[in-house]
PDB file of C-alpha atoms in Angstrom:
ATOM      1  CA  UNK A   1      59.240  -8.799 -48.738  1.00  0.00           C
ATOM      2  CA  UNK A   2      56.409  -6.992 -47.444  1.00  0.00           C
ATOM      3  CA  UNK A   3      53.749  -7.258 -44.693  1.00  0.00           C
ATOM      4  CA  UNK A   4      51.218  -6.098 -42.371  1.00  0.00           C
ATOM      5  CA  UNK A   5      49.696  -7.520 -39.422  1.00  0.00           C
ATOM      6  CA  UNK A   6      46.109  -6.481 -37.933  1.00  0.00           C
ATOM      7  CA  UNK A   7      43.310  -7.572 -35.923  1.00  0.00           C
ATOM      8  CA  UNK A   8      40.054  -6.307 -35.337  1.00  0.00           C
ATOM      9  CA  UNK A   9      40.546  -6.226 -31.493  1.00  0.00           C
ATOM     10  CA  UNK A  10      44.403  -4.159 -31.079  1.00  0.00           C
ATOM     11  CA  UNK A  11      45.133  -0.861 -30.572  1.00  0.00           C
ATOM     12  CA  UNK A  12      48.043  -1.163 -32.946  1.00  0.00           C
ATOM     13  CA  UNK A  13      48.904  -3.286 -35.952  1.00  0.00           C
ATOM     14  CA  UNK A  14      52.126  -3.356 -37.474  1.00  0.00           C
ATOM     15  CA  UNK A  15      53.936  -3.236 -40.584  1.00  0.00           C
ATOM     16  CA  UNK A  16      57.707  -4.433 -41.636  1.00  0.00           C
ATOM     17  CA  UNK A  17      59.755  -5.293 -44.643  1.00  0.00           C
ATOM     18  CA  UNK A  18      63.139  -6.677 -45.452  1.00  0.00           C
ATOM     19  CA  UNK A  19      65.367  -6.731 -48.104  1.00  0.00           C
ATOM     20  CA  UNK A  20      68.373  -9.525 -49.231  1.00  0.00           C
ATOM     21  CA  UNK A  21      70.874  -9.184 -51.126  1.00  0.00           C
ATOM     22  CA  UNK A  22      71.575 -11.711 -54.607  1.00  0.00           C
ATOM     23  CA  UNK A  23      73.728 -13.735 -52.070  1.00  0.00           C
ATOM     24  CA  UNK A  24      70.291 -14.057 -50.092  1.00  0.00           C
ATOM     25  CA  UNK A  25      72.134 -12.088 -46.965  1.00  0.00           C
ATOM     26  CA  UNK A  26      69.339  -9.553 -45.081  1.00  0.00           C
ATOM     27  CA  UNK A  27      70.376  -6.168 -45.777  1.00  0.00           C
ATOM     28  CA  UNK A  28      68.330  -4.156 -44.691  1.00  0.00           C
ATOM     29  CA  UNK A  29      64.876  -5.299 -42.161  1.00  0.00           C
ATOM     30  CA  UNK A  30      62.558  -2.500 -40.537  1.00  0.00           C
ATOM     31  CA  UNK A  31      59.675  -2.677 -38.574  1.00  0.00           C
ATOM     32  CA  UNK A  32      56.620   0.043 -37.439  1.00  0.00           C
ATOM     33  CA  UNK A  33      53.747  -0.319 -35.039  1.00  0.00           C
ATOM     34  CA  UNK A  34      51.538   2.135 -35.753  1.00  0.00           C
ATOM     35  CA  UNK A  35      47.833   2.631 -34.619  1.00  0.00           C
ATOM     36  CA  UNK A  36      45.599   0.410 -35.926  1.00  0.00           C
ATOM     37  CA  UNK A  37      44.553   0.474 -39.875  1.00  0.00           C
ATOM     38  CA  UNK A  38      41.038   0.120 -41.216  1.00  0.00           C
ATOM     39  CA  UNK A  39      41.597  -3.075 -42.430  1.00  0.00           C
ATOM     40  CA  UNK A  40      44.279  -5.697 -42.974  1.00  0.00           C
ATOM     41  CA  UNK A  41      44.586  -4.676 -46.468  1.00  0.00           C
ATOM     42  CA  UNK A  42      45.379  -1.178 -45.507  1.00  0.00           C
ATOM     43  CA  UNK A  43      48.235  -2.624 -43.520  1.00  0.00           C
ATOM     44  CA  UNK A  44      49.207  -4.212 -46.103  1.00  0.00           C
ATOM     45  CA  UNK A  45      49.157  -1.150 -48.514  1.00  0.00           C
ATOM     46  CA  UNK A  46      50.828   0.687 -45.785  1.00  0.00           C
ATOM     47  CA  UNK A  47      53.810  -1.743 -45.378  1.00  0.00           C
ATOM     48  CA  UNK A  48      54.151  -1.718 -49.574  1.00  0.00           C
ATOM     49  CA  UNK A  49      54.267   2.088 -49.190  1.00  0.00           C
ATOM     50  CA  UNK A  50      57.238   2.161 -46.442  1.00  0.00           C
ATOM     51  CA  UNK A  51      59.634  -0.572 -48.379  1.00  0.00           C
ATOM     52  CA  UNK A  52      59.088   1.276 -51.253  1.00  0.00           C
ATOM     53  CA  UNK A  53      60.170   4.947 -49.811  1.00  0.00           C
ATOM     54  CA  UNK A  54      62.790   3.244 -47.865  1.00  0.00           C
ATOM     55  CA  UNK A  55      63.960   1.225 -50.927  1.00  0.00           C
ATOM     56  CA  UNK A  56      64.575   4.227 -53.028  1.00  0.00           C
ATOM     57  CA  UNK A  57      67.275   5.916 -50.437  1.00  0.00           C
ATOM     58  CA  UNK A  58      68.912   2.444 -50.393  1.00  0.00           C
ATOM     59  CA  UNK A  59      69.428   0.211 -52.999  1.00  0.00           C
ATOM     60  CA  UNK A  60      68.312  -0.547 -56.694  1.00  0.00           C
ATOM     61  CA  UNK A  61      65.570  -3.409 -55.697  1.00  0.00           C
ATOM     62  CA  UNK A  62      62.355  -3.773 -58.512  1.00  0.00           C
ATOM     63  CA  UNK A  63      60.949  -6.799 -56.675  1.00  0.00           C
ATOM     64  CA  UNK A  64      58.751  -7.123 -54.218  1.00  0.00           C
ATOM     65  CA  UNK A  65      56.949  -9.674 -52.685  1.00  0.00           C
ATOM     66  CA  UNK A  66      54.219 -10.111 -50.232  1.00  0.00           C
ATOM     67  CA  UNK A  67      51.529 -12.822 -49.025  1.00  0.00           C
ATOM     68  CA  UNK A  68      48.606 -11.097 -49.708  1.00  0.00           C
ATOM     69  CA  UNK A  69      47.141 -11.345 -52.992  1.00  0.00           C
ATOM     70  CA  UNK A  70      44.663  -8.527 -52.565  1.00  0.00           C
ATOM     71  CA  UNK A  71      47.775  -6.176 -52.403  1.00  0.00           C
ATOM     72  CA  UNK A  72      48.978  -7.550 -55.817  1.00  0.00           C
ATOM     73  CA  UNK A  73      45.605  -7.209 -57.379  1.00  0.00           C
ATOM     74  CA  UNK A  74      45.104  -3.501 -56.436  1.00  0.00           C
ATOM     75  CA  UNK A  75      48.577  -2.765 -57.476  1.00  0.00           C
ATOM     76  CA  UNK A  76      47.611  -4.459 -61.019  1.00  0.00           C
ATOM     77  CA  UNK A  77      44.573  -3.301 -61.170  1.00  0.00           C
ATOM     78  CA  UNK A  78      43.769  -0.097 -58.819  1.00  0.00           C
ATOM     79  CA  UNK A  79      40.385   1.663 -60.167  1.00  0.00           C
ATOM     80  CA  UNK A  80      38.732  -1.234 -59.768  1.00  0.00           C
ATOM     81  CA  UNK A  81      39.481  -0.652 -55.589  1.00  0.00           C
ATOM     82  CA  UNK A  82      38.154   2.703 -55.199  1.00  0.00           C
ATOM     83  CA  UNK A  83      37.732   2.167 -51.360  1.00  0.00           C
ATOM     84  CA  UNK A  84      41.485   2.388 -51.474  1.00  0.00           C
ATOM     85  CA  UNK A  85      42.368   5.146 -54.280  1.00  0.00           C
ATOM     86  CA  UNK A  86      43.704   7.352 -52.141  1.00  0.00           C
ATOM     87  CA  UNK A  87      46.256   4.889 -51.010  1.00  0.00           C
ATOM     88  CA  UNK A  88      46.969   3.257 -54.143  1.00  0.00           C
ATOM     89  CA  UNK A  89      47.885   7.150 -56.069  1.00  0.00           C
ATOM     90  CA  UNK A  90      50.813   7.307 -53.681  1.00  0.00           C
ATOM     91  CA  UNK A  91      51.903   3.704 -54.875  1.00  0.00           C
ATOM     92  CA  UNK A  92      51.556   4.169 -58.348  1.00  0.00           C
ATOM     93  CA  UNK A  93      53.820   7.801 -57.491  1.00  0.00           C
ATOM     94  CA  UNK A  94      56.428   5.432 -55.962  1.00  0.00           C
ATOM     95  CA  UNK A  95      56.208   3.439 -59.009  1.00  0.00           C
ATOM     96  CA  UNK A  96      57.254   5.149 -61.394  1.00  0.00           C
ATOM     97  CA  UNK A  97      60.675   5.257 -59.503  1.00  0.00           C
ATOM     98  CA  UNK A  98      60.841   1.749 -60.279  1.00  0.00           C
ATOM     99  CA  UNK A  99      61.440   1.403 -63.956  1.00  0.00           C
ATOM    100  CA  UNK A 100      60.884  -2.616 -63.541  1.00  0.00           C
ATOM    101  CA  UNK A 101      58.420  -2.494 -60.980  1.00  0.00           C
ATOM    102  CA  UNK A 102      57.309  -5.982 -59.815  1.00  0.00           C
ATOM    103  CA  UNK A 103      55.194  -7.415 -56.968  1.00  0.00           C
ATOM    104  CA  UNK A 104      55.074 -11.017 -56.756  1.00  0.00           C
ATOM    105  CA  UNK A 105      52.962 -13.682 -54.302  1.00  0.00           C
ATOM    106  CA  UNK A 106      54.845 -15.389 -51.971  1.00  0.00           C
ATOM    107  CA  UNK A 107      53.192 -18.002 -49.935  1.00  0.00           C
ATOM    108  CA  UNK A 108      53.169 -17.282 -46.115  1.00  0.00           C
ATOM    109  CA  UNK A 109      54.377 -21.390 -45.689  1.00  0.00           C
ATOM    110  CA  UNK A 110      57.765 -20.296 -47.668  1.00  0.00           C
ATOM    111  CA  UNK A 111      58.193 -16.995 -45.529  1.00  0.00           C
ATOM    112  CA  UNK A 112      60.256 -18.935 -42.724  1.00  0.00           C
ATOM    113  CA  UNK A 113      62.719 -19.967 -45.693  1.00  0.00           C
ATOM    114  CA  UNK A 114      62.700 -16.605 -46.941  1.00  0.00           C
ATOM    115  CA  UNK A 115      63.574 -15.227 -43.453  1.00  0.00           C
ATOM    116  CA  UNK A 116      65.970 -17.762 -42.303  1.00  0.00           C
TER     117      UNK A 116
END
């Protein structure tokens, strides 16, 4: 799971991920504040980024998952966000390190089940 936080008014915004095992154990959680993005959607992009870098030094994970379906529909669909190319050509570079690449939508009401 995947996200970045933002607001129009902070200095910073912030970015995190976390990864659970098949028995649904956290294995793995990180967290970043960095200074503030553009836009929520870059934190977004940004947070997508550092799972997947960090995901390649430790484990075997495809899946992804996020609450923002913007993020999903640039990484399906990335020429038609040009505003964002830049970003997206380093995702589609991490994908191809993921054979079975997917990013799926995950309601922000079932994050709290997800977490806990």
């Amino acid at each position: 799971m995947v996200d970045g936080s933002w607001t129009a008014t902070n200095q910073f915004s912030g970015i995190g991920w976390f990864y659970k095992d098949s028995m649904g154990k956290i294995q793995l959680l990180e967290t970043r504040n960095l200074q503030r993005r553009e836009t929520s959607v870059h934190s977004e992009l940004k947070a997508l980024k550092y799972a997947m870098e960090n995901m390649l030094q430790h484990s075997t994970c495809q899946r992804f998952g996020t609450d923002c379906k913007d993020l999903i529909a640039m990484v399906a669909n990335p020429q038609t966000w040009p505003n964002f190319s830049t970003e997206l050509e380093v995702i589609q570079i991490l994908q191809m390190c993921f054979p079975k690449f997917r990013i799926i939508y995950i309601p922000r009401a079932q994050l709290e089940l997800l977490i806990h």
